Amino acid sequence: ELVLKVRIQTPNLRENDFIEIELDRQELTYKELLRVSCHELGVNPEHVQKIRKLPNTMLRKDKDVARLQDFQELELVLTVSEKNLLFRVPTLSEQSGYNKKASELTY
């Protein structure tokens, strides 16, 4: 098995930890890397714009994946629409201008 560290690229978050994934060395293809990474991170593969080997190399084909070594760090760069879905929408009580006492009034 090849062990890789993968995360979603989210520059706005302070904490953006990597997870470790395992790929069968007999199936080191771009498609398999994308499938396993997306499954482990809970991302739809259709929303992945590119896979980046940190710090600055884009993976494009099976030969790129075959050259990866254990514990290399990768990022999934998502399309803009998917990035927006990663952030939790604040509840009504967390939004500015919300008055809790006013919401509890009974008529």
PDB file of N, CA and C in Angstrom:
ATOM      1  N   GLU A   1       0.824  -1.196   0.000  1.00  0.00           N
ATOM      2  CA  GLU A   1       0.000   0.000   0.000  1.00  0.00           C
ATOM      3  C   GLU A   1       0.858   1.246   0.000  1.00  0.00           C
ATOM      4  N   LEU A   2       0.364   2.271  -0.666  1.00  0.00           N
ATOM      5  CA  LEU A   2       0.974   3.592  -0.653  1.00  0.00           C
ATOM      6  C   LEU A   2       0.118   4.459   0.255  1.00  0.00           C
ATOM      7  N   VAL A   3       0.728   5.080   1.250  1.00  0.00           N
ATOM      8  CA  VAL A   3       0.005   5.935   2.188  1.00  0.00           C
ATOM      9  C   VAL A   3       0.247   7.390   1.795  1.00  0.00           C
ATOM     10  N   LEU A   4      -0.845   8.122   1.592  1.00  0.00           N
ATOM     11  CA  LEU A   4      -0.773   9.533   1.211  1.00  0.00           C
ATOM     12  C   LEU A   4      -1.564  10.380   2.202  1.00  0.00           C
ATOM     13  N   LYS A   5      -1.162  11.623   2.335  1.00  0.00           N
ATOM     14  CA  LYS A   5      -1.873  12.580   3.180  1.00  0.00           C
ATOM     15  C   LYS A   5      -2.680  13.492   2.257  1.00  0.00           C
ATOM     16  N   VAL A   6      -3.993  13.565   2.501  1.00  0.00           N
ATOM     17  CA  VAL A   6      -4.886  14.300   1.611  1.00  0.00           C
ATOM     18  C   VAL A   6      -5.776  15.228   2.429  1.00  0.00           C
ATOM     19  N   ARG A   7      -6.073  16.403   1.846  1.00  0.00           N
ATOM     20  CA  ARG A   7      -7.023  17.332   2.449  1.00  0.00           C
ATOM     21  C   ARG A   7      -7.702  18.113   1.331  1.00  0.00           C
ATOM     22  N   ILE A   8      -8.744  18.829   1.717  1.00  0.00           N
ATOM     23  CA  ILE A   8      -9.419  19.724   0.789  1.00  0.00           C
ATOM     24  C   ILE A   8      -8.778  21.092   0.930  1.00  0.00           C
ATOM     25  N   GLN A   9      -8.507  21.752  -0.177  1.00  0.00           N
ATOM     26  CA  GLN A   9      -7.922  23.081  -0.120  1.00  0.00           C
ATOM     27  C   GLN A   9      -8.978  24.065   0.375  1.00  0.00           C
ATOM     28  N   THR A  10      -8.756  24.610   1.549  1.00  0.00           N
ATOM     29  CA  THR A  10      -9.657  25.616   2.114  1.00  0.00           C
ATOM     30  C   THR A  10      -8.809  26.679   2.802  1.00  0.00           C
ATOM     31  N   PRO A  11      -8.361  27.681   2.062  1.00  0.00           N
ATOM     32  CA  PRO A  11      -7.467  28.688   2.630  1.00  0.00           C
ATOM     33  C   PRO A  11      -8.105  29.548   3.716  1.00  0.00           C
ATOM     34  N   ASN A  12      -9.432  29.572   3.813  1.00  0.00           N
ATOM     35  CA  ASN A  12     -10.106  30.417   4.797  1.00  0.00           C
ATOM     36  C   ASN A  12     -10.153  29.804   6.184  1.00  0.00           C
ATOM     37  N   LEU A  13      -9.877  28.520   6.308  1.00  0.00           N
ATOM     38  CA  LEU A  13      -9.957  27.852   7.596  1.00  0.00           C
ATOM     39  C   LEU A  13      -8.601  27.827   8.277  1.00  0.00           C
ATOM     40  N   ARG A  14      -8.590  28.050   9.579  1.00  0.00           N
ATOM     41  CA  ARG A  14      -7.343  27.945  10.338  1.00  0.00           C
ATOM     42  C   ARG A  14      -6.875  26.511  10.408  1.00  0.00           C
ATOM     43  N   GLU A  15      -7.791  25.604  10.721  1.00  0.00           N
ATOM     44  CA  GLU A  15      -7.444  24.186  10.824  1.00  0.00           C
ATOM     45  C   GLU A  15      -7.905  23.475   9.563  1.00  0.00           C
ATOM     46  N   ASN A  16      -6.987  22.885   8.892  1.00  0.00           N
ATOM     47  CA  ASN A  16      -7.299  22.132   7.688  1.00  0.00           C
ATOM     48  C   ASN A  16      -6.414  20.893   7.689  1.00  0.00           C
ATOM     49  N   ASP A  17      -6.759  19.957   8.553  1.00  0.00           N
ATOM     50  CA  ASP A  17      -5.929  18.778   8.767  1.00  0.00           C
ATOM     51  C   ASP A  17      -5.967  17.832   7.578  1.00  0.00           C
ATOM     52  N   PHE A  18      -4.884  17.093   7.432  1.00  0.00           N
ATOM     53  CA  PHE A  18      -4.792  16.034   6.439  1.00  0.00           C
ATOM     54  C   PHE A  18      -5.378  14.761   7.022  1.00  0.00           C
ATOM     55  N   ILE A  19      -5.852  13.899   6.137  1.00  0.00           N
ATOM     56  CA  ILE A  19      -6.176  12.530   6.521  1.00  0.00           C
ATOM     57  C   ILE A  19      -5.241  11.633   5.737  1.00  0.00           C
ATOM     58  N   GLU A  20      -5.005  10.455   6.249  1.00  0.00           N
ATOM     59  CA  GLU A  20      -4.165   9.498   5.537  1.00  0.00           C
ATOM     60  C   GLU A  20      -5.061   8.526   4.795  1.00  0.00           C
ATOM     61  N   ILE A  21      -4.708   8.278   3.548  1.00  0.00           N
ATOM     62  CA  ILE A  21      -5.436   7.290   2.748  1.00  0.00           C
ATOM     63  C   ILE A  21      -4.436   6.252   2.254  1.00  0.00           C
ATOM     64  N   GLU A  22      -4.943   5.073   1.944  1.00  0.00           N
ATOM     65  CA  GLU A  22      -4.101   3.999   1.428  1.00  0.00           C
ATOM     66  C   GLU A  22      -4.556   3.653   0.015  1.00  0.00           C
ATOM     67  N   LEU A  23      -3.594   3.535  -0.869  1.00  0.00           N
ATOM     68  CA  LEU A  23      -3.860   3.096  -2.244  1.00  0.00           C
ATOM     69  C   LEU A  23      -3.103   1.807  -2.507  1.00  0.00           C
ATOM     70  N   ASP A  24      -3.751   0.876  -3.163  1.00  0.00           N
ATOM     71  CA  ASP A  24      -3.104  -0.365  -3.564  1.00  0.00           C
ATOM     72  C   ASP A  24      -2.043  -0.028  -4.609  1.00  0.00           C
ATOM     73  N   ARG A  25      -0.818  -0.463  -4.397  1.00  0.00           N
ATOM     74  CA  ARG A  25       0.271  -0.136  -5.332  1.00  0.00           C
ATOM     75  C   ARG A  25       0.038  -0.752  -6.719  1.00  0.00           C
ATOM     76  N   GLN A  26      -0.846  -1.728  -6.800  1.00  0.00           N
ATOM     77  CA  GLN A  26      -1.170  -2.329  -8.092  1.00  0.00           C
ATOM     78  C   GLN A  26      -2.175  -1.482  -8.870  1.00  0.00           C
ATOM     79  N   GLU A  27      -2.804  -0.524  -8.194  1.00  0.00           N
ATOM     80  CA  GLU A  27      -3.833   0.315  -8.827  1.00  0.00           C
ATOM     81  C   GLU A  27      -3.514   1.794  -8.665  1.00  0.00           C
ATOM     82  N   LEU A  28      -2.278   2.179  -8.933  1.00  0.00           N
ATOM     83  CA  LEU A  28      -1.877   3.575  -8.785  1.00  0.00           C
ATOM     84  C   LEU A  28      -2.233   4.352 -10.052  1.00  0.00           C
ATOM     85  N   THR A  29      -3.497   4.739 -10.128  1.00  0.00           N
ATOM     86  CA  THR A  29      -3.966   5.532 -11.258  1.00  0.00           C
ATOM     87  C   THR A  29      -4.573   6.825 -10.740  1.00  0.00           C
ATOM     88  N   TYR A  30      -4.647   7.799 -11.612  1.00  0.00           N
ATOM     89  CA  TYR A  30      -5.269   9.077 -11.242  1.00  0.00           C
ATOM     90  C   TYR A  30      -6.725   8.855 -10.836  1.00  0.00           C
ATOM     91  N   LYS A  31      -7.416   8.026 -11.603  1.00  0.00           N
ATOM     92  CA  LYS A  31      -8.836   7.763 -11.329  1.00  0.00           C
ATOM     93  C   LYS A  31      -9.027   7.123  -9.949  1.00  0.00           C
ATOM     94  N   GLU A  32      -8.161   6.186  -9.593  1.00  0.00           N
ATOM     95  CA  GLU A  32      -8.270   5.521  -8.294  1.00  0.00           C
ATOM     96  C   GLU A  32      -7.922   6.485  -7.159  1.00  0.00           C
ATOM     97  N   LEU A  33      -6.903   7.318  -7.365  1.00  0.00           N
ATOM     98  CA  LEU A  33      -6.559   8.331  -6.362  1.00  0.00           C
ATOM     99  C   LEU A  33      -7.734   9.271  -6.134  1.00  0.00           C
ATOM    100  N   LEU A  34      -8.346   9.726  -7.199  1.00  0.00           N
ATOM    101  CA  LEU A  34      -9.506  10.618  -7.100  1.00  0.00           C
ATOM    102  C   LEU A  34     -10.657   9.924  -6.384  1.00  0.00           C
ATOM    103  N   ARG A  35     -10.931   8.675  -6.747  1.00  0.00           N
ATOM    104  CA  ARG A  35     -12.048   7.936  -6.136  1.00  0.00           C
ATOM    105  C   ARG A  35     -11.858   7.768  -4.639  1.00  0.00           C
ATOM    106  N   VAL A  36     -10.687   7.291  -4.229  1.00  0.00           N
ATOM    107  CA  VAL A  36     -10.429   7.029  -2.812  1.00  0.00           C
ATOM    108  C   VAL A  36     -10.406   8.333  -2.014  1.00  0.00           C
ATOM    109  N   SER A  37      -9.750   9.360  -2.545  1.00  0.00           N
ATOM    110  CA  SER A  37      -9.670  10.642  -1.849  1.00  0.00           C
ATOM    111  C   SER A  37     -11.056  11.237  -1.632  1.00  0.00           C
ATOM    112  N   CYS A  38     -11.857  11.234  -2.675  1.00  0.00           N
ATOM    113  CA  CYS A  38     -13.209  11.795  -2.576  1.00  0.00           C
ATOM    114  C   CYS A  38     -14.071  10.997  -1.610  1.00  0.00           C
ATOM    115  N   HIS A  39     -13.952   9.684  -1.650  1.00  0.00           N
ATOM    116  CA  HIS A  39     -14.723   8.839  -0.730  1.00  0.00           C
ATOM    117  C   HIS A  39     -14.356   9.144   0.721  1.00  0.00           C
ATOM    118  N   GLU A  40     -13.071   9.217   1.007  1.00  0.00           N
ATOM    119  CA  GLU A  40     -12.617   9.452   2.382  1.00  0.00           C
ATOM    120  C   GLU A  40     -12.958  10.853   2.883  1.00  0.00           C
ATOM    121  N   LEU A  41     -12.957  11.842   1.990  1.00  0.00           N
ATOM    122  CA  LEU A  41     -13.229  13.227   2.394  1.00  0.00           C
ATOM    123  C   LEU A  41     -14.697  13.619   2.221  1.00  0.00           C
ATOM    124  N   GLY A  42     -15.504  12.728   1.662  1.00  0.00           N
ATOM    125  CA  GLY A  42     -16.923  13.019   1.487  1.00  0.00           C
ATOM    126  C   GLY A  42     -17.198  14.079   0.434  1.00  0.00           C
ATOM    127  N   VAL A  43     -16.462  14.021  -0.663  1.00  0.00           N
ATOM    128  CA  VAL A  43     -16.583  15.004  -1.738  1.00  0.00           C
ATOM    129  C   VAL A  43     -17.031  14.301  -3.007  1.00  0.00           C
ATOM    130  N   ASN A  44     -17.860  14.963  -3.784  1.00  0.00           N
ATOM    131  CA  ASN A  44     -18.279  14.435  -5.079  1.00  0.00           C
ATOM    132  C   ASN A  44     -17.124  14.618  -6.060  1.00  0.00           C
ATOM    133  N   PRO A  45     -16.657  13.549  -6.709  1.00  0.00           N
ATOM    134  CA  PRO A  45     -15.533  13.667  -7.653  1.00  0.00           C
ATOM    135  C   PRO A  45     -15.777  14.671  -8.777  1.00  0.00           C
ATOM    136  N   GLU A  46     -17.038  14.899  -9.127  1.00  0.00           N
ATOM    137  CA  GLU A  46     -17.354  15.849 -10.186  1.00  0.00           C
ATOM    138  C   GLU A  46     -17.022  17.287  -9.785  1.00  0.00           C
ATOM    139  N   HIS A  47     -16.858  17.546  -8.482  1.00  0.00           N
ATOM    140  CA  HIS A  47     -16.566  18.890  -8.003  1.00  0.00           C
ATOM    141  C   HIS A  47     -15.079  19.146  -7.782  1.00  0.00           C
ATOM    142  N   VAL A  48     -14.250  18.170  -8.137  1.00  0.00           N
ATOM    143  CA  VAL A  48     -12.804  18.344  -7.983  1.00  0.00           C
ATOM    144  C   VAL A  48     -12.252  18.958  -9.265  1.00  0.00           C
ATOM    145  N   GLN A  49     -11.684  20.139  -9.117  1.00  0.00           N
ATOM    146  CA  GLN A  49     -11.096  20.833 -10.263  1.00  0.00           C
ATOM    147  C   GLN A  49      -9.734  20.239 -10.600  1.00  0.00           C
ATOM    148  N   LYS A  50      -8.910  19.974  -9.561  1.00  0.00           N
ATOM    149  CA  LYS A  50      -7.595  19.371  -9.775  1.00  0.00           C
ATOM    150  C   LYS A  50      -7.071  18.811  -8.456  1.00  0.00           C
ATOM    151  N   ILE A  51      -6.057  17.959  -8.591  1.00  0.00           N
ATOM    152  CA  ILE A  51      -5.354  17.423  -7.428  1.00  0.00           C
ATOM    153  C   ILE A  51      -3.956  18.026  -7.450  1.00  0.00           C
ATOM    154  N   ARG A  52      -3.578  18.642  -6.321  1.00  0.00           N
ATOM    155  CA  ARG A  52      -2.279  19.295  -6.223  1.00  0.00           C
ATOM    156  C   ARG A  52      -1.387  18.534  -5.259  1.00  0.00           C
ATOM    157  N   LYS A  53      -0.182  18.217  -5.717  1.00  0.00           N
ATOM    158  CA  LYS A  53       0.853  17.690  -4.824  1.00  0.00           C
ATOM    159  C   LYS A  53       1.547  18.905  -4.240  1.00  0.00           C
ATOM    160  N   LEU A  54       1.506  19.026  -2.920  1.00  0.00           N
ATOM    161  CA  LEU A  54       2.068  20.212  -2.275  1.00  0.00           C
ATOM    162  C   LEU A  54       3.576  20.237  -2.385  1.00  0.00           C
ATOM    163  N   PRO A  55       4.163  21.406  -2.586  1.00  0.00           N
ATOM    164  CA  PRO A  55       3.537  22.712  -2.453  1.00  0.00           C
ATOM    165  C   PRO A  55       2.915  23.257  -3.734  1.00  0.00           C
ATOM    166  N   ASN A  56       3.322  22.788  -4.918  1.00  0.00           N
ATOM    167  CA  ASN A  56       2.862  23.507  -6.108  1.00  0.00           C
ATOM    168  C   ASN A  56       2.860  22.687  -7.399  1.00  0.00           C
ATOM    169  N   THR A  57       2.560  21.412  -7.328  1.00  0.00           N
ATOM    170  CA  THR A  57       2.594  20.576  -8.527  1.00  0.00           C
ATOM    171  C   THR A  57       1.227  19.947  -8.772  1.00  0.00           C
ATOM    172  N   MET A  58       0.686  20.169  -9.968  1.00  0.00           N
ATOM    173  CA  MET A  58      -0.608  19.589 -10.311  1.00  0.00           C
ATOM    174  C   MET A  58      -0.410  18.164 -10.838  1.00  0.00           C
ATOM    175  N   LEU A  59      -1.208  17.233 -10.318  1.00  0.00           N
ATOM    176  CA  LEU A  59      -1.198  15.860 -10.841  1.00  0.00           C
ATOM    177  C   LEU A  59      -2.155  15.802 -12.021  1.00  0.00           C
ATOM    178  N   ARG A  60      -1.695  15.190 -13.130  1.00  0.00           N
ATOM    179  CA  ARG A  60      -2.519  15.180 -14.335  1.00  0.00           C
ATOM    180  C   ARG A  60      -2.796  13.804 -14.890  1.00  0.00           C
ATOM    181  N   LYS A  61      -1.927  12.838 -14.601  1.00  0.00           N
ATOM    182  CA  LYS A  61      -2.060  11.540 -15.270  1.00  0.00           C
ATOM    183  C   LYS A  61      -1.544  10.422 -14.375  1.00  0.00           C
ATOM    184  N   ASP A  62      -1.723   9.193 -14.853  1.00  0.00           N
ATOM    185  CA  ASP A  62      -1.332   8.014 -14.081  1.00  0.00           C
ATOM    186  C   ASP A  62       0.161   8.004 -13.743  1.00  0.00           C
ATOM    187  N   LYS A  63       1.011   8.462 -14.659  1.00  0.00           N
ATOM    188  CA  LYS A  63       2.448   8.470 -14.393  1.00  0.00           C
ATOM    189  C   LYS A  63       2.800   9.398 -13.231  1.00  0.00           C
ATOM    190  N   ASP A  64       2.076  10.506 -13.109  1.00  0.00           N
ATOM    191  CA  ASP A  64       2.292  11.421 -11.977  1.00  0.00           C
ATOM    192  C   ASP A  64       1.972  10.717 -10.655  1.00  0.00           C
ATOM    193  N   VAL A  65       0.885   9.968 -10.656  1.00  0.00           N
ATOM    194  CA  VAL A  65       0.458   9.256  -9.451  1.00  0.00           C
ATOM    195  C   VAL A  65       1.450   8.138  -9.128  1.00  0.00           C
ATOM    196  N   ALA A  66       1.967   7.464 -10.144  1.00  0.00           N
ATOM    197  CA  ALA A  66       2.913   6.358  -9.937  1.00  0.00           C
ATOM    198  C   ALA A  66       4.208   6.833  -9.276  1.00  0.00           C
ATOM    199  N   ARG A  67       4.552   8.103  -9.431  1.00  0.00           N
ATOM    200  CA  ARG A  67       5.779   8.645  -8.835  1.00  0.00           C
ATOM    201  C   ARG A  67       5.602   9.083  -7.383  1.00  0.00           C
ATOM    202  N   LEU A  68       4.384   9.079  -6.882  1.00  0.00           N
ATOM    203  CA  LEU A  68       4.153   9.508  -5.498  1.00  0.00           C
ATOM    204  C   LEU A  68       4.833   8.562  -4.517  1.00  0.00           C
ATOM    205  N   GLN A  69       5.283   9.126  -3.406  1.00  0.00           N
ATOM    206  CA  GLN A  69       5.925   8.342  -2.363  1.00  0.00           C
ATOM    207  C   GLN A  69       5.096   8.428  -1.093  1.00  0.00           C
ATOM    208  N   ASP A  70       5.355   7.502  -0.166  1.00  0.00           N
ATOM    209  CA  ASP A  70       4.609   7.472   1.095  1.00  0.00           C
ATOM    210  C   ASP A  70       4.612   8.830   1.783  1.00  0.00           C
ATOM    211  N   PHE A  71       3.454   9.171   2.303  1.00  0.00           N
ATOM    212  CA  PHE A  71       3.211  10.353   3.136  1.00  0.00           C
ATOM    213  C   PHE A  71       3.382  11.675   2.392  1.00  0.00           C
ATOM    214  N   GLN A  72       3.306  11.657   1.064  1.00  0.00           N
ATOM    215  CA  GLN A  72       3.291  12.929   0.348  1.00  0.00           C
ATOM    216  C   GLN A  72       1.951  13.600   0.595  1.00  0.00           C
ATOM    217  N   GLU A  73       1.960  14.935   0.586  1.00  0.00           N
ATOM    218  CA  GLU A  73       0.771  15.723   0.893  1.00  0.00           C
ATOM    219  C   GLU A  73       0.098  16.187  -0.388  1.00  0.00           C
ATOM    220  N   LEU A  74      -1.212  15.921  -0.467  1.00  0.00           N
ATOM    221  CA  LEU A  74      -2.017  16.288  -1.626  1.00  0.00           C
ATOM    222  C   LEU A  74      -3.207  17.123  -1.184  1.00  0.00           C
ATOM    223  N   GLU A  75      -3.662  17.987  -2.083  1.00  0.00           N
ATOM    224  CA  GLU A  75      -4.871  18.777  -1.847  1.00  0.00           C
ATOM    225  C   GLU A  75      -5.832  18.583  -3.003  1.00  0.00           C
ATOM    226  N   LEU A  76      -7.108  18.466  -2.668  1.00  0.00           N
ATOM    227  CA  LEU A  76      -8.148  18.486  -3.684  1.00  0.00           C
ATOM    228  C   LEU A  76      -8.595  19.932  -3.828  1.00  0.00           C
ATOM    229  N   VAL A  77      -8.459  20.478  -5.017  1.00  0.00           N
ATOM    230  CA  VAL A  77      -8.916  21.837  -5.291  1.00  0.00           C
ATOM    231  C   VAL A  77     -10.300  21.710  -5.891  1.00  0.00           C
ATOM    232  N   LEU A  78     -11.285  22.273  -5.195  1.00  0.00           N
ATOM    233  CA  LEU A  78     -12.679  22.115  -5.598  1.00  0.00           C
ATOM    234  C   LEU A  78     -13.151  23.293  -6.431  1.00  0.00           C
ATOM    235  N   THR A  79     -14.201  23.048  -7.196  1.00  0.00           N
ATOM    236  CA  THR A  79     -14.832  24.132  -7.937  1.00  0.00           C
ATOM    237  C   THR A  79     -15.483  25.070  -6.939  1.00  0.00           C
ATOM    238  N   VAL A  80     -15.729  26.298  -7.333  1.00  0.00           N
ATOM    239  CA  VAL A  80     -16.233  27.327  -6.424  1.00  0.00           C
ATOM    240  C   VAL A  80     -17.546  26.918  -5.775  1.00  0.00           C
ATOM    241  N   SER A  81     -18.457  26.328  -6.537  1.00  0.00           N
ATOM    242  CA  SER A  81     -19.760  25.977  -5.983  1.00  0.00           C
ATOM    243  C   SER A  81     -19.638  24.964  -4.848  1.00  0.00           C
ATOM    244  N   GLU A  82     -18.703  24.035  -4.958  1.00  0.00           N
ATOM    245  CA  GLU A  82     -18.529  23.033  -3.909  1.00  0.00           C
ATOM    246  C   GLU A  82     -17.880  23.646  -2.668  1.00  0.00           C
ATOM    247  N   LYS A  83     -16.968  24.603  -2.845  1.00  0.00           N
ATOM    248  CA  LYS A  83     -16.329  25.246  -1.695  1.00  0.00           C
ATOM    249  C   LYS A  83     -17.367  25.898  -0.811  1.00  0.00           C
ATOM    250  N   ASN A  84     -18.374  26.520  -1.424  1.00  0.00           N
ATOM    251  CA  ASN A  84     -19.409  27.194  -0.650  1.00  0.00           C
ATOM    252  C   ASN A  84     -20.196  26.217   0.206  1.00  0.00           C
ATOM    253  N   LEU A  85     -20.291  24.970  -0.223  1.00  0.00           N
ATOM    254  CA  LEU A  85     -21.047  23.979   0.530  1.00  0.00           C
ATOM    255  C   LEU A  85     -20.274  23.472   1.746  1.00  0.00           C
ATOM    256  N   LEU A  86     -18.967  23.723   1.792  1.00  0.00           N
ATOM    257  CA  LEU A  86     -18.165  23.233   2.906  1.00  0.00           C
ATOM    258  C   LEU A  86     -18.378  24.033   4.178  1.00  0.00           C
ATOM    259  N   PHE A  87     -18.872  25.242   4.037  1.00  0.00           N
ATOM    260  CA  PHE A  87     -19.017  26.103   5.196  1.00  0.00           C
ATOM    261  C   PHE A  87     -20.445  26.023   5.707  1.00  0.00           C
ATOM    262  N   ARG A  88     -20.562  25.837   6.999  1.00  0.00           N
ATOM    263  CA  ARG A  88     -21.871  25.692   7.624  1.00  0.00           C
ATOM    264  C   ARG A  88     -22.582  27.035   7.629  1.00  0.00           C
ATOM    265  N   VAL A  89     -23.847  27.032   7.266  1.00  0.00           N
ATOM    266  CA  VAL A  89     -24.653  28.242   7.302  1.00  0.00           C
ATOM    267  C   VAL A  89     -25.018  28.526   8.751  1.00  0.00           C
ATOM    268  N   PRO A  90     -24.787  29.755   9.242  1.00  0.00           N
ATOM    269  CA  PRO A  90     -25.097  30.047  10.633  1.00  0.00           C
ATOM    270  C   PRO A  90     -26.590  29.931  10.898  1.00  0.00           C
ATOM    271  N   THR A  91     -26.922  29.456  12.094  1.00  0.00           N
ATOM    272  CA  THR A  91     -28.324  29.364  12.471  1.00  0.00           C
ATOM    273  C   THR A  91     -28.865  30.756  12.712  1.00  0.00           C
ATOM    274  N   LEU A  92     -30.172  30.876  12.801  1.00  0.00           N
ATOM    275  CA  LEU A  92     -30.803  32.175  12.998  1.00  0.00           C
ATOM    276  C   LEU A  92     -30.273  32.870  14.245  1.00  0.00           C
ATOM    277  N   SER A  93     -30.073  32.120  15.329  1.00  0.00           N
ATOM    278  CA  SER A  93     -29.606  32.713  16.578  1.00  0.00           C
ATOM    279  C   SER A  93     -28.149  33.163  16.511  1.00  0.00           C
ATOM    280  N   GLU A  94     -27.369  32.650  15.531  1.00  0.00           N
ATOM    281  CA  GLU A  94     -25.971  33.043  15.385  1.00  0.00           C
ATOM    282  C   GLU A  94     -25.804  34.258  14.483  1.00  0.00           C
ATOM    283  N   GLN A  95     -26.845  34.594  13.734  1.00  0.00           N
ATOM    284  CA  GLN A  95     -26.737  35.717  12.812  1.00  0.00           C
ATOM    285  C   GLN A  95     -26.812  37.026  13.574  1.00  0.00           C
ATOM    286  N   SER A  96     -26.079  38.034  13.086  1.00  0.00           N
ATOM    287  CA  SER A  96     -26.104  39.328  13.760  1.00  0.00           C
ATOM    288  C   SER A  96     -27.488  39.953  13.623  1.00  0.00           C
ATOM    289  N   GLY A  97     -27.893  40.682  14.628  1.00  0.00           N
ATOM    290  CA  GLY A  97     -29.190  41.336  14.603  1.00  0.00           C
ATOM    291  C   GLY A  97     -30.328  40.464  15.103  1.00  0.00           C
ATOM    292  N   TYR A  98     -30.067  39.250  15.474  1.00  0.00           N
ATOM    293  CA  TYR A  98     -31.098  38.354  15.979  1.00  0.00           C
ATOM    294  C   TYR A  98     -31.368  38.679  17.439  1.00  0.00           C
ATOM    295  N   ASN A  99     -32.629  38.859  17.782  1.00  0.00           N
ATOM    296  CA  ASN A  99     -33.018  39.203  19.142  1.00  0.00           C
ATOM    297  C   ASN A  99     -33.747  38.014  19.750  1.00  0.00           C
ATOM    298  N   LYS A 100     -33.067  37.298  20.650  1.00  0.00           N
ATOM    299  CA  LYS A 100     -33.638  36.088  21.246  1.00  0.00           C
ATOM    300  C   LYS A 100     -34.899  36.398  22.038  1.00  0.00           C
ATOM    301  N   LYS A 101     -34.910  37.483  22.816  1.00  0.00           N
ATOM    302  CA  LYS A 101     -36.097  37.827  23.614  1.00  0.00           C
ATOM    303  C   LYS A 101     -37.286  38.127  22.727  1.00  0.00           C
ATOM    304  N   ALA A 102     -37.047  38.820  21.621  1.00  0.00           N
ATOM    305  CA  ALA A 102     -38.144  39.141  20.718  1.00  0.00           C
ATOM    306  C   ALA A 102     -38.734  37.880  20.108  1.00  0.00           C
ATOM    307  N   SER A 103     -37.928  36.865  19.907  1.00  0.00           N
ATOM    308  CA  SER A 103     -38.430  35.640  19.313  1.00  0.00           C
ATOM    309  C   SER A 103     -39.261  34.828  20.290  1.00  0.00           C
ATOM    310  N   GLU A 104     -39.141  35.117  21.581  1.00  0.00           N
ATOM    311  CA  GLU A 104     -39.879  34.362  22.594  1.00  0.00           C
ATOM    312  C   GLU A 104     -41.170  35.050  23.027  1.00  0.00           C
ATOM    313  N   LEU A 105     -41.484  36.198  22.479  1.00  0.00           N
ATOM    314  CA  LEU A 105     -42.711  36.899  22.838  1.00  0.00           C
ATOM    315  C   LEU A 105     -43.926  36.101  22.401  1.00  0.00           C
ATOM    316  N   THR A 106     -44.921  36.106  23.234  1.00  0.00           N
ATOM    317  CA  THR A 106     -46.175  35.444  22.861  1.00  0.00           C
ATOM    318  C   THR A 106     -47.268  36.490  22.815  1.00  0.00           C
ATOM    319  N   TYR A 107     -48.181  36.291  21.943  1.00  0.00           N
ATOM    320  CA  TYR A 107     -49.254  37.266  21.772  1.00  0.00           C
ATOM    321  C   TYR A 107     -50.556  36.713  22.266  1.00  0.00           C
TER     322      TYR A 107
END
